[in-house]
Amino acid sequence: MKNRLSILHVSSEVAPYAKTGGLADVVGSLPAAQSSLDHDVRVILPFYRVVGEGNFEVRKVISKFEVPISGTIKEGELFEAESDRNVKVYCVRQDTYFDRAHLYGTPEGDYPDNAERFAFLCRSLLPVCDALDLKPDIIHCHDWQTGLIPSYVRTLWSDEILFANTSCCYTIHNLAYQGLFPREVMALIGLPDEEFTAAGVEFWGRINFMKAGINYSDVITTVSPKYSREIQTPEYGYGLDSVLRERSEDLFGILNGIDTDVWDPENDRFLKANYSVHDLSGKKKCKDDILETFKVNIDSSKAPLFGVISRLADQKGFDLLAEIMDDLMTLDVGLVLLGTGDQRYQDMFQKIAVRYPGKMGVRIAFDNALAHKIEAGCDVFLMPSKYEPCGLNQMYSLRYGTVPLVRATGGLDDTVEHYDPRTGRGNGFKFYDYAADELFKKIREAIEFYHDREAWSHLMRNAMQTDFSWARSARRYLEIYENTIEKRMKGVSQ
Ligand code: ADP
C-alpha cells in the first residue's frame, strides 16, 4: 500500500468559499486534517457567484475543457482559489449554471435545472483530472449533488486509465435531500439506459442521484455512528433504508470534527471579548453584547439566555419550539434566534418575537459573524431536532461553554452526554421523545441547574473540554480509504 494517497473531494459547498450549512464546514476542514497527515488532498466545488465575490484570490488553471451534457458539449473553465491550508481548492466555472444569486434555488424553490447543473459538475471531473494529470486514489463525493460521479467512474469511465486505480467514497450528510428527477434526465446526464434499474439509479420510476452515490461507490460513510444505524430503518431511511441495509458492510458512521481554529473562543475575532476554560470572564461580555444586539432586556447575571442558529426547516424541531413558546416566555429567560429557510418558520418566529419584546430577539439572515457571537453569548443552545445526521452547532456550543440542550437523535445523541450532578459527568441535556412537553421539561431542568452556580460552572467546563477536533475522524477516514483500496485491488487481481 502506498503511503501518500491522492485524495480528491468533490462537494457542492466548501467553507469559506460557498456555504449554506454544515456540509461546507466539513469539506472546509476535513481535507486540511487529511493533508496534515501527509496526503495530497484537493477539493473541487462549483464557481458560484459568491465565489467570485469572496475575499480571496482565484486564478485560472484550465482555460477550457469540454463536458458532454444534454446531448451537446458545454465548455468549462477551472480556477484555483487561494487557500490558507495545505489543500488545493479548484472551482469549476460555467456561468450559465453557477453564476446565480443562490447555490441551489431561490426562497420560492429549487432551480429547475439542478439535475443539469450538478451533472455538469460531476462530468467535468474527467476532463479536469485529465488536464491536471491527476490520478486520484480516492474520489470522495459528498451528498446528492456529487452522487453521479461514482456511477460515471464505474460505467462511462470504466476504461479510463486515469481512474484505473481509483476507489470512490461517498458520504451522506443528509439523507433527506436525495436529488430526485424524472426519468427523462437519463438522456441529459448521459448514463447508459441499462443503469436505470433498482440496482442502479432508478427509484420508484425516477432517477435518484443519492442512490447512484450509494450503489456505485466502493464505500459509504455518514457523519455519525448513530445516524449510520438510523438510516437503515424505515423511520429515518427516506425510502433508501433497504438500499443501505444491503450495503451495511460498506457503510460506516464517522463523527464529524470541527474546525478548532475557526471556532475557538480564545481567538475568535468576532467576539466582544475572548475567553477560555481557565478564564470565563469574557463570556459575560459576550452575553451582554448579544443582549444588546437583540434588544433583549433580561438581567444578564440572573436569567439564562437560550440561543438557536439554524436552517429553518422541518428537520430542526421548530414545531416543538413553537408549541412551548408562550410557556417559555412566562419564565425569567431570554431567547435569541438566527436563521433562514422555510417562509412559514420565518413568519412564525417574527410574529412570536413581536409578542415578546425585550425577551425574544429574531434575526432572519445568514450571518456568520452573528453566529459566532450567539455561540459565545448564550447560556444554553437549543437543538430539538427531529433528526440530525451529525449537527455541528452543538459541538461549537460545547467549545464555547454554551450548554447544548438537544433531542437524542443522530449525532446529537453521540456528542451530548446528559449531565449527572451525582457523578459530575456530562456536557449537556438530552430529551428523547419528539414531544413538546419533553422539550419543555428539559428546559426547566436546565434552568434549575443554571441557578446552581457551582453545578453550572462544572457543566460549562465539562462542555468546553470535550474534544471534537478532526484528528481522530481524519485518521478513521484514512483507514477506511486504505481498506477500500486494498479490497478493490484484491478484487481486481482475482
Ligand atoms: P445543517 O447542516 O443541517 O444546516 P449543522 O448544525 O450541521 O446543520 O450546520 C449548520 C452550519 O451552518 C453551522 O456552521 C451554523 O453555524 C451555520 N448556520 C446555519 N444557519 C445559519 C445562519 N442563519 N447564519 C449563519 N450561520 C448559519
Short mmCIF file of C-alpha atoms and ligand atoms in Angstrom, two decimals:
data_model
loop_
_atom_site.label_atom_id
_atom_site.label_comp_id
_atom_site.label_asym_id
_atom_site.label_seq_id
_atom_site.Cartn_x
_atom_site.Cartn_y
_atom_site.Cartn_z
CA MET A 1 0.00 0.00 0.00
CA LYS A 2 1.44 3.37 -0.89
CA ASN A 3 1.70 5.78 1.98
CA ARG A 4 0.86 9.05 0.36
CA LEU A 5 -2.63 8.96 -1.09
CA SER A 6 -4.05 11.25 -3.73
CA ILE A 7 -7.45 12.26 -2.37
CA LEU A 8 -9.92 14.34 -4.36
CA HIS A 9 -13.02 15.70 -2.60
CA VAL A 10 -15.93 16.94 -4.68
CA SER A 11 -18.65 18.91 -2.97
CA SER A 12 -21.33 21.46 -3.77
CA GLU A 13 -20.26 23.55 -0.76
CA VAL A 14 -16.90 24.23 0.84
CA ALA A 15 -16.26 26.81 3.58
CA PRO A 16 -15.25 29.57 3.38
CA TYR A 17 -15.92 29.75 -0.38
CA ALA A 18 -19.61 28.79 -0.50
CA LYS A 19 -21.78 27.73 2.41
CA THR A 20 -25.40 27.09 3.26
CA GLY A 21 -24.89 24.58 6.07
CA GLY A 22 -22.74 22.04 7.84
CA LEU A 23 -21.60 20.31 4.63
CA ALA A 24 -19.46 23.35 3.83
CA ASP A 25 -17.83 23.31 7.25
CA VAL A 26 -16.98 19.63 6.94
CA VAL A 27 -15.49 19.81 3.45
CA GLY A 28 -13.77 23.03 4.50
CA SER A 29 -11.92 21.33 7.33
CA LEU A 30 -11.60 17.55 6.80
CA PRO A 31 -9.25 17.92 3.79
CA ALA A 32 -6.85 20.09 5.81
CA ALA A 33 -6.79 17.49 8.58
CA GLN A 34 -6.02 14.78 6.00
CA SER A 35 -3.35 16.90 4.37
CA SER A 36 -1.65 17.39 7.74
CA LEU A 37 -1.29 13.59 7.82
CA ASP A 38 0.85 13.97 4.69
CA HIS A 39 -1.51 13.15 1.84
CA ASP A 40 -2.12 15.00 -1.40
CA VAL A 41 -5.58 16.45 -0.85
CA ARG A 42 -7.59 18.51 -3.31
CA VAL A 43 -11.12 19.84 -3.36
CA ILE A 44 -13.46 20.74 -6.21
CA LEU A 45 -16.59 22.88 -5.96
CA PRO A 46 -18.62 24.96 -8.42
CA PHE A 47 -17.59 28.54 -9.14
CA TYR A 48 -20.78 30.17 -7.86
CA ARG A 49 -21.33 33.90 -7.90
CA VAL A 50 -20.39 34.07 -4.19
CA VAL A 51 -17.03 32.51 -5.02
CA GLY A 52 -16.27 35.39 -7.39
CA GLU A 53 -17.42 37.89 -4.76
CA GLY A 54 -15.39 36.30 -1.97
CA ASN A 55 -12.50 37.80 -0.16
CA PHE A 56 -9.78 35.60 -1.68
CA GLU A 57 -7.76 35.35 -4.87
CA VAL A 58 -8.67 33.00 -7.69
CA ARG A 59 -6.51 32.20 -10.70
CA LYS A 60 -7.36 30.36 -13.87
CA VAL A 61 -5.64 26.99 -14.22
CA ILE A 62 -7.50 25.47 -17.19
CA SER A 63 -8.88 27.89 -19.74
CA LYS A 64 -11.16 25.46 -21.49
CA PHE A 65 -12.42 21.94 -21.04
CA GLU A 66 -15.37 20.23 -22.67
CA VAL A 67 -18.20 18.38 -20.99
CA PRO A 68 -20.80 16.34 -22.84
CA ILE A 69 -24.16 17.20 -21.33
CA SER A 70 -27.76 17.17 -22.52
CA GLY A 71 -26.68 15.75 -25.88
CA THR A 72 -24.33 18.64 -26.59
CA ILE A 73 -20.92 19.89 -25.46
CA LYS A 74 -20.62 22.62 -22.83
CA GLU A 75 -17.38 24.33 -22.05
CA GLY A 76 -16.00 24.93 -18.59
CA GLU A 77 -13.01 26.61 -17.01
CA LEU A 78 -11.11 25.68 -13.89
CA PHE A 79 -9.88 28.13 -11.28
CA GLU A 80 -7.73 27.57 -8.26
CA ALA A 81 -8.79 29.51 -5.19
CA GLU A 82 -6.34 30.77 -2.64
CA SER A 83 -6.29 28.60 0.48
CA ASP A 84 -4.53 29.12 3.79
CA ARG A 85 -4.42 25.36 4.30
CA ASN A 86 -2.21 22.86 2.56
CA VAL A 87 -5.05 21.89 0.22
CA LYS A 88 -5.59 22.78 -3.43
CA VAL A 89 -9.10 24.16 -3.96
CA TYR A 90 -10.48 24.15 -7.50
CA CYS A 91 -13.64 25.81 -8.75
CA VAL A 92 -15.43 24.63 -11.88
CA ARG A 93 -16.71 27.64 -13.78
CA GLN A 94 -19.69 27.58 -16.10
CA ASP A 95 -21.59 30.78 -15.66
CA THR A 96 -24.89 29.71 -17.17
CA TYR A 97 -25.11 27.11 -14.38
CA PHE A 98 -23.41 28.71 -11.41
CA ASP A 99 -23.39 32.50 -11.75
CA ARG A 100 -26.61 32.85 -9.78
CA ALA A 101 -27.76 34.53 -6.59
CA HIS A 102 -28.12 31.25 -4.68
CA LEU A 103 -26.48 27.83 -4.61
CA TYR A 104 -29.50 25.58 -5.08
CA GLY A 105 -32.56 27.75 -5.58
CA THR A 106 -34.48 30.85 -4.57
CA PRO A 107 -36.74 31.05 -1.49
CA GLU A 108 -39.56 30.05 -3.89
CA GLY A 109 -37.94 26.70 -4.66
CA ASP A 110 -35.11 24.75 -6.28
CA TYR A 111 -33.63 25.85 -9.60
CA PRO A 112 -35.43 23.76 -12.24
CA ASP A 113 -32.16 22.76 -13.92
CA ASN A 114 -30.41 21.42 -10.81
CA ALA A 115 -30.01 17.96 -12.39
CA GLU A 116 -28.15 19.50 -15.29
CA ARG A 117 -26.09 21.87 -13.13
CA PHE A 118 -24.76 19.16 -10.86
CA ALA A 119 -24.44 16.57 -13.62
CA PHE A 120 -22.17 19.11 -15.29
CA LEU A 121 -20.09 19.38 -12.12
CA CYS A 122 -19.85 15.57 -11.93
CA ARG A 123 -18.99 15.07 -15.59
CA SER A 124 -16.36 17.78 -15.53
CA LEU A 125 -14.28 15.53 -13.30
CA LEU A 126 -12.81 13.53 -16.16
CA PRO A 127 -11.58 16.45 -18.30
CA VAL A 128 -10.39 18.26 -15.17
CA CYS A 129 -8.36 15.28 -13.91
CA ASP A 130 -7.09 14.79 -17.43
CA ALA A 131 -5.89 18.39 -17.72
CA LEU A 132 -4.32 18.28 -14.26
CA ASP A 133 -2.86 14.84 -14.96
CA LEU A 134 -4.39 13.71 -11.70
CA LYS A 135 -4.93 10.02 -10.98
CA PRO A 136 -6.74 10.04 -7.65
CA ASP A 137 -6.57 7.02 -5.36
CA ILE A 138 -9.77 8.20 -3.75
CA ILE A 139 -12.55 10.34 -5.10
CA HIS A 140 -14.56 11.39 -2.07
CA CYS A 141 -18.05 12.58 -3.02
CA HIS A 142 -20.41 14.42 -0.71
CA ASP A 143 -24.23 14.34 -0.80
CA TRP A 144 -26.59 14.05 -3.79
CA GLN A 145 -25.02 16.79 -5.88
CA THR A 146 -21.97 14.59 -6.48
CA GLY A 147 -23.75 11.21 -6.42
CA LEU A 148 -23.38 10.67 -10.18
CA ILE A 149 -19.58 10.64 -10.02
CA PRO A 150 -19.23 7.04 -8.77
CA SER A 151 -21.75 5.95 -11.41
CA TYR A 152 -19.65 7.58 -14.16
CA VAL A 153 -16.45 6.07 -12.75
CA ARG A 154 -17.96 2.57 -12.88
CA THR A 155 -19.76 2.88 -16.23
CA LEU A 156 -18.83 5.59 -18.76
CA TRP A 157 -15.30 5.94 -17.41
CA SER A 158 -14.56 2.32 -16.53
CA ASP A 159 -11.81 2.09 -19.17
CA GLU A 160 -10.24 5.44 -18.36
CA ILE A 161 -6.62 4.92 -17.41
CA LEU A 162 -6.82 7.95 -15.08
CA PHE A 163 -9.28 6.15 -12.85
CA ALA A 164 -7.90 2.62 -13.22
CA ASN A 165 -6.82 2.61 -9.56
CA THR A 166 -9.48 4.92 -8.20
CA SER A 167 -11.87 3.99 -5.40
CA CYS A 168 -14.96 6.03 -4.63
CA CYS A 169 -16.03 7.02 -1.14
CA TYR A 170 -19.47 8.56 -0.78
CA THR A 171 -20.55 10.50 2.30
CA ILE A 172 -24.19 11.04 3.19
CA HIS A 173 -24.51 14.31 5.08
CA ASN A 174 -28.29 14.37 4.98
CA LEU A 175 -30.33 11.51 3.52
CA ALA A 176 -33.49 13.60 3.25
CA TYR A 177 -32.12 15.54 0.24
CA GLN A 178 -31.66 12.95 -2.49
CA GLY A 179 -31.73 14.72 -5.85
CA LEU A 180 -34.83 13.13 -7.37
CA PHE A 181 -35.55 13.82 -11.04
CA PRO A 182 -37.84 12.49 -13.78
CA ARG A 183 -36.71 9.60 -15.94
CA GLU A 184 -36.05 11.91 -18.91
CA VAL A 185 -32.99 13.18 -17.06
CA MET A 186 -31.21 9.93 -18.04
CA ALA A 187 -30.62 11.32 -21.53
CA LEU A 188 -29.33 14.57 -20.13
CA ILE A 189 -26.79 13.05 -17.75
CA GLY A 190 -25.57 10.54 -20.32
CA LEU A 191 -25.63 7.38 -18.21
CA PRO A 192 -26.31 4.22 -20.26
CA ASP A 193 -30.00 3.25 -20.20
CA GLU A 194 -29.24 -0.12 -18.62
CA GLU A 195 -28.28 1.71 -15.41
CA PHE A 196 -31.92 2.71 -14.95
CA THR A 197 -32.64 -0.25 -12.67
CA ALA A 198 -33.23 -0.68 -8.95
CA ALA A 199 -29.60 -1.76 -8.56
CA GLY A 200 -28.52 1.40 -10.38
CA VAL A 201 -30.05 4.86 -10.31
CA GLU A 202 -33.76 4.10 -10.56
CA PHE A 203 -36.03 4.93 -7.61
CA TRP A 204 -39.78 4.45 -7.99
CA GLY A 205 -39.68 5.33 -11.67
CA ARG A 206 -37.46 8.34 -11.19
CA ILE A 207 -33.73 8.91 -11.09
CA ASN A 208 -32.11 9.38 -7.69
CA PHE A 209 -28.62 10.94 -7.54
CA MET A 210 -28.09 9.93 -3.92
CA LYS A 211 -28.93 6.33 -4.74
CA ALA A 212 -26.35 6.45 -7.54
CA GLY A 213 -23.76 7.55 -4.99
CA ILE A 214 -24.67 4.68 -2.68
CA ASN A 215 -24.90 1.94 -5.30
CA TYR A 216 -21.75 2.65 -7.32
CA SER A 217 -19.33 3.65 -4.54
CA ASP A 218 -16.83 1.28 -3.02
CA VAL A 219 -17.51 2.56 0.45
CA ILE A 220 -20.19 4.73 2.02
CA THR A 221 -19.89 6.84 5.11
CA THR A 222 -22.19 9.05 7.07
CA VAL A 223 -21.50 11.66 9.67
CA SER A 224 -22.17 9.95 12.99
CA PRO A 225 -22.36 6.35 14.25
CA LYS A 226 -25.94 6.73 15.45
CA TYR A 227 -27.15 8.19 12.15
CA SER A 228 -25.50 5.30 10.28
CA ARG A 229 -27.78 2.95 12.23
CA GLU A 230 -30.85 5.17 11.99
CA ILE A 231 -30.75 5.49 8.19
CA GLN A 232 -31.02 1.73 7.87
CA THR A 233 -34.50 1.88 9.43
CA PRO A 234 -37.72 2.89 7.64
CA GLU A 235 -38.26 5.75 10.09
CA TYR A 236 -35.09 7.61 9.06
CA GLY A 237 -34.28 5.91 5.73
CA TYR A 238 -36.37 8.16 3.43
CA GLY A 239 -37.07 5.19 1.18
CA LEU A 240 -33.40 4.20 0.89
CA ASP A 241 -33.16 2.15 4.10
CA SER A 242 -33.25 -1.19 2.28
CA VAL A 243 -30.60 0.01 -0.19
CA LEU A 244 -28.42 0.98 2.75
CA ARG A 245 -29.08 -2.26 4.63
CA GLU A 246 -27.86 -4.14 1.59
CA ARG A 247 -24.60 -2.20 1.79
CA SER A 248 -24.32 -2.28 5.56
CA GLU A 249 -20.90 -3.95 5.46
CA ASP A 250 -19.55 -1.00 3.49
CA LEU A 251 -21.35 1.67 5.50
CA PHE A 252 -19.51 3.49 8.31
CA GLY A 253 -20.57 6.25 10.67
CA ILE A 254 -17.72 8.67 11.35
CA LEU A 255 -18.38 11.62 13.58
CA ASN A 256 -17.64 14.99 12.01
CA GLY A 257 -14.98 17.06 13.65
CA ILE A 258 -14.99 20.82 13.97
CA ASP A 259 -12.52 23.39 12.78
CA THR A 260 -10.92 24.32 16.09
CA ASP A 261 -9.10 27.28 14.54
CA VAL A 262 -12.28 28.89 13.23
CA TRP A 263 -14.40 28.02 16.27
CA ASP A 264 -12.20 28.97 19.18
CA PRO A 265 -13.45 31.27 21.97
CA GLU A 266 -9.85 32.12 22.88
CA ASN A 267 -9.09 33.58 19.45
CA ASP A 268 -12.45 34.25 17.81
CA ARG A 269 -12.14 37.64 16.12
CA PHE A 270 -15.93 38.13 16.00
CA LEU A 271 -16.35 38.23 19.79
CA LYS A 272 -16.57 41.25 22.04
CA ALA A 273 -14.19 39.50 24.42
CA ASN A 274 -12.26 36.24 24.25
CA TYR A 275 -12.29 33.64 26.98
CA SER A 276 -11.17 30.15 27.81
CA VAL A 277 -11.94 27.35 30.20
CA HIS A 278 -9.35 28.87 32.57
CA ASP A 279 -10.83 32.35 32.49
CA LEU A 280 -14.51 32.60 31.66
CA SER A 281 -14.89 36.30 32.42
CA GLY A 282 -15.09 37.26 28.72
CA LYS A 283 -18.20 35.15 28.26
CA LYS A 284 -20.29 37.57 30.33
CA LYS A 285 -19.23 40.42 28.00
CA CYS A 286 -20.28 38.30 25.03
CA LYS A 287 -23.67 37.76 26.67
CA ASP A 288 -24.15 41.49 27.27
CA ASP A 289 -23.15 42.13 23.68
CA ILE A 290 -25.71 39.72 22.29
CA LEU A 291 -28.45 41.02 24.63
CA GLU A 292 -27.81 44.48 23.32
CA THR A 293 -27.68 43.36 19.68
CA PHE A 294 -31.05 41.64 20.00
CA LYS A 295 -32.55 44.22 22.38
CA VAL A 296 -33.28 41.57 24.98
CA ASN A 297 -33.58 43.12 28.47
CA ILE A 298 -33.12 40.28 30.89
CA ASP A 299 -30.79 40.50 33.88
CA SER A 300 -27.59 39.18 32.38
CA SER A 301 -26.26 37.69 35.61
CA LYS A 302 -29.51 36.10 36.75
CA ALA A 303 -31.53 34.92 33.76
CA PRO A 304 -30.34 32.31 31.29
CA LEU A 305 -30.20 33.18 27.62
CA PHE A 306 -31.21 30.50 25.14
CA GLY A 307 -29.90 30.52 21.57
CA VAL A 308 -30.79 28.97 18.23
CA ILE A 309 -28.84 29.18 14.95
CA SER A 310 -30.33 27.11 12.22
CA ARG A 311 -31.67 26.49 8.79
CA LEU A 312 -35.38 26.95 9.37
CA ALA A 313 -36.52 23.54 8.19
CA ASP A 314 -38.91 20.86 9.50
CA GLN A 315 -35.95 18.67 10.45
CA LYS A 316 -34.86 21.05 13.20
CA GLY A 317 -37.83 20.62 15.56
CA PHE A 318 -39.31 24.09 15.34
CA ASP A 319 -42.85 22.80 15.62
CA LEU A 320 -41.95 21.71 19.17
CA LEU A 321 -40.42 25.07 19.96
CA ALA A 322 -43.47 26.89 18.61
CA GLU A 323 -45.73 24.82 20.86
CA ILE A 324 -43.89 25.80 24.04
CA MET A 325 -43.05 29.43 23.20
CA ASP A 326 -45.83 31.00 25.27
CA ASP A 327 -44.97 28.90 28.32
CA LEU A 328 -41.27 29.52 27.88
CA MET A 329 -41.77 33.27 27.70
CA THR A 330 -43.55 33.29 31.09
CA LEU A 331 -40.24 32.22 32.68
CA ASP A 332 -37.36 34.52 33.52
CA VAL A 333 -35.32 33.73 30.40
CA GLY A 334 -34.33 35.29 27.09
CA LEU A 335 -34.22 33.70 23.66
CA VAL A 336 -32.35 34.73 20.52
CA LEU A 337 -32.75 33.06 17.14
CA LEU A 338 -30.76 33.42 13.93
CA GLY A 339 -31.94 31.55 10.87
CA THR A 340 -33.17 31.47 7.33
CA GLY A 341 -35.26 28.95 5.47
CA ASP A 342 -38.91 28.00 5.15
CA GLN A 343 -41.09 31.06 4.87
CA ARG A 344 -43.62 29.73 7.36
CA TYR A 345 -40.98 29.40 10.09
CA GLN A 346 -39.54 32.81 9.28
CA ASP A 347 -43.01 34.37 9.61
CA MET A 348 -43.84 32.34 12.69
CA PHE A 349 -40.77 33.38 14.67
CA GLN A 350 -41.02 37.01 13.62
CA LYS A 351 -44.63 37.06 14.83
CA ILE A 352 -43.72 35.47 18.15
CA ALA A 353 -40.88 37.95 18.67
CA VAL A 354 -43.33 40.85 18.24
CA ARG A 355 -45.39 39.41 21.10
CA TYR A 356 -42.41 39.26 23.45
CA PRO A 357 -40.35 42.42 23.03
CA GLY A 358 -37.38 42.53 25.38
CA LYS A 359 -37.50 38.77 25.87
CA MET A 360 -37.05 37.32 22.43
CA GLY A 361 -34.93 38.51 19.51
CA VAL A 362 -35.13 37.11 15.97
CA ARG A 363 -32.83 37.76 13.04
CA ILE A 364 -33.83 36.28 9.70
CA ALA A 365 -30.48 36.25 7.92
CA PHE A 366 -27.43 34.19 7.17
CA ASP A 367 -24.77 35.92 9.22
CA ASN A 368 -21.58 34.13 10.12
CA ALA A 369 -20.25 36.81 12.49
CA LEU A 370 -23.53 36.86 14.41
CA ALA A 371 -23.48 33.05 14.58
CA HIS A 372 -20.12 33.22 16.38
CA LYS A 373 -21.43 35.87 18.78
CA ILE A 374 -24.51 33.80 19.62
CA GLU A 375 -22.44 30.69 20.25
CA ALA A 376 -20.40 32.69 22.74
CA GLY A 377 -23.08 34.88 24.27
CA CYS A 378 -25.77 32.37 25.18
CA ASP A 379 -26.00 30.06 28.17
CA VAL A 380 -27.97 27.26 26.56
CA PHE A 381 -28.08 26.24 22.89
CA LEU A 382 -31.30 24.59 21.69
CA MET A 383 -31.40 21.81 19.09
CA PRO A 384 -34.68 19.89 19.43
CA SER A 385 -34.17 18.21 16.04
CA LYS A 386 -36.47 15.56 14.66
CA TYR A 387 -33.39 14.05 13.08
CA GLU A 388 -29.81 15.30 12.92
CA PRO A 389 -27.16 13.45 10.89
CA CYS A 390 -24.35 14.94 12.96
CA GLY A 391 -25.01 18.57 13.80
CA LEU A 392 -22.17 21.00 14.22
CA ASN A 393 -23.72 23.74 16.27
CA GLN A 394 -23.94 21.62 19.41
CA MET A 395 -20.20 20.97 19.08
CA TYR A 396 -19.44 24.66 18.57
CA SER A 397 -21.63 25.40 21.60
CA LEU A 398 -19.75 22.91 23.73
CA ARG A 399 -16.46 24.51 22.81
CA TYR A 400 -17.87 27.93 23.72
CA GLY A 401 -19.20 26.76 27.10
CA THR A 402 -22.79 27.19 25.89
CA VAL A 403 -24.55 24.13 27.17
CA PRO A 404 -26.45 22.24 24.45
CA LEU A 405 -29.99 21.04 25.06
CA VAL A 406 -30.79 18.52 22.33
CA ARG A 407 -33.05 15.72 21.30
CA ALA A 408 -31.23 12.40 21.43
CA THR A 409 -31.06 11.69 17.72
CA GLY A 410 -28.19 11.05 15.28
CA GLY A 411 -25.00 12.94 16.03
CA LEU A 412 -26.69 14.89 18.82
CA ASP A 413 -27.01 11.67 20.76
CA ASP A 414 -23.40 10.73 20.01
CA THR A 415 -21.91 14.05 21.10
CA VAL A 416 -24.01 15.19 24.05
CA GLU A 417 -23.90 13.29 27.32
CA HIS A 418 -26.64 14.15 29.78
CA TYR A 419 -25.37 15.93 32.88
CA ASP A 420 -25.48 13.86 36.05
CA PRO A 421 -24.99 16.02 39.16
CA ARG A 422 -24.13 13.00 41.33
CA THR A 423 -21.12 12.00 39.28
CA GLY A 424 -20.40 15.41 37.79
CA ARG A 425 -20.22 13.76 34.36
CA GLY A 426 -21.94 15.01 31.23
CA ASN A 427 -21.81 18.07 29.00
CA GLY A 428 -25.44 18.94 28.25
CA PHE A 429 -29.11 17.99 28.35
CA LYS A 430 -30.97 15.45 26.22
CA PHE A 431 -34.60 14.56 25.80
CA TYR A 432 -35.78 11.50 23.93
CA ASP A 433 -39.39 11.55 22.72
CA TYR A 434 -40.14 14.02 19.98
CA ALA A 435 -42.73 15.86 22.06
CA ALA A 436 -43.14 19.49 23.11
CA ASP A 437 -43.72 18.70 26.79
CA GLU A 438 -40.49 16.65 26.87
CA LEU A 439 -38.61 19.62 25.45
CA PHE A 440 -40.18 21.97 27.97
CA LYS A 441 -39.41 19.64 30.88
CA LYS A 442 -35.77 19.57 29.84
CA ILE A 443 -35.63 23.34 29.51
CA ARG A 444 -36.98 23.70 33.06
CA GLU A 445 -34.38 21.23 34.31
CA ALA A 446 -31.62 23.20 32.57
CA ILE A 447 -32.86 26.43 34.17
CA GLU A 448 -32.71 24.83 37.61
CA PHE A 449 -29.11 23.82 37.07
CA TYR A 450 -28.32 27.25 35.71
CA HIS A 451 -29.28 28.72 39.10
CA ASP A 452 -26.94 26.31 40.89
CA ARG A 453 -23.80 28.27 40.09
CA GLU A 454 -21.42 25.53 41.12
CA ALA A 455 -23.11 22.82 39.06
CA TRP A 456 -23.38 25.15 36.08
CA SER A 457 -19.77 26.16 36.12
CA HIS A 458 -18.81 22.48 36.35
CA LEU A 459 -21.09 21.70 33.42
CA MET A 460 -19.62 24.52 31.34
CA ARG A 461 -16.12 23.31 31.97
CA ASN A 462 -17.06 19.76 31.04
CA ALA A 463 -18.55 21.10 27.84
CA MET A 464 -15.50 23.15 26.94
CA GLN A 465 -13.19 20.24 27.49
CA THR A 466 -14.99 17.86 25.15
CA ASP A 467 -12.68 17.15 22.23
CA PHE A 468 -14.21 17.25 18.74
CA SER A 469 -11.11 18.13 16.76
CA TRP A 470 -10.72 16.40 13.40
CA ALA A 471 -7.61 14.37 14.23
CA ARG A 472 -9.34 11.14 15.19
CA SER A 473 -12.01 11.22 12.47
CA ALA A 474 -9.48 12.18 9.78
CA ARG A 475 -7.45 9.10 10.68
CA ARG A 476 -10.58 6.95 10.61
CA TYR A 477 -11.35 8.13 7.06
CA LEU A 478 -7.83 7.22 6.01
CA GLU A 479 -8.15 3.75 7.50
CA ILE A 480 -11.37 3.29 5.57
CA TYR A 481 -9.79 4.53 2.33
CA GLU A 482 -6.86 2.16 2.75
CA ASN A 483 -9.07 -0.85 3.47
CA THR A 484 -11.22 0.03 0.48
CA ILE A 485 -8.25 0.37 -1.85
CA GLU A 486 -6.86 -2.93 -0.61
CA LYS A 487 -10.19 -4.70 -1.05
CA ARG A 488 -10.55 -3.28 -4.52
CA MET A 489 -7.04 -4.30 -5.54
CA LYS A 490 -7.70 -7.84 -4.34
CA GLY A 491 -10.97 -7.90 -6.29
CA VAL A 492 -9.30 -6.65 -9.46
CA SER A 493 -6.43 -9.15 -9.24
CA GLN A 494 -8.72 -12.13 -8.64
P1 ADP B 1 -27.20 21.72 8.82
O1 ADP B 1 -26.02 21.30 8.00
O2 ADP B 1 -28.29 20.70 8.88
O3 ADP B 1 -27.72 23.05 8.42
P2 ADP B 1 -25.34 21.82 11.06
O4 ADP B 1 -25.55 22.07 12.53
O5 ADP B 1 -24.60 20.57 10.69
O6 ADP B 1 -26.75 21.87 10.35
O7 ADP B 1 -24.52 23.03 10.44
C1 ADP B 1 -25.03 24.29 10.32
C2 ADP B 1 -23.92 25.26 9.99
O8 ADP B 1 -24.48 26.39 9.32
C3 ADP B 1 -23.22 25.80 11.21
O9 ADP B 1 -21.91 26.19 10.89
C4 ADP B 1 -24.08 27.04 11.53
O10 ADP B 1 -23.40 27.99 12.30
C5 ADP B 1 -24.37 27.55 10.15
N1 ADP B 1 -25.61 28.31 10.04
C6 ADP B 1 -26.87 27.83 9.92
N2 ADP B 1 -27.75 28.85 9.81
C7 ADP B 1 -27.03 29.98 9.84
C8 ADP B 1 -27.36 31.39 9.76
N3 ADP B 1 -28.61 31.81 9.61
N4 ADP B 1 -26.35 32.28 9.83
C9 ADP B 1 -25.06 31.86 9.97
N5 ADP B 1 -24.69 30.58 10.06
C10 ADP B 1 -25.65 29.64 9.99
#
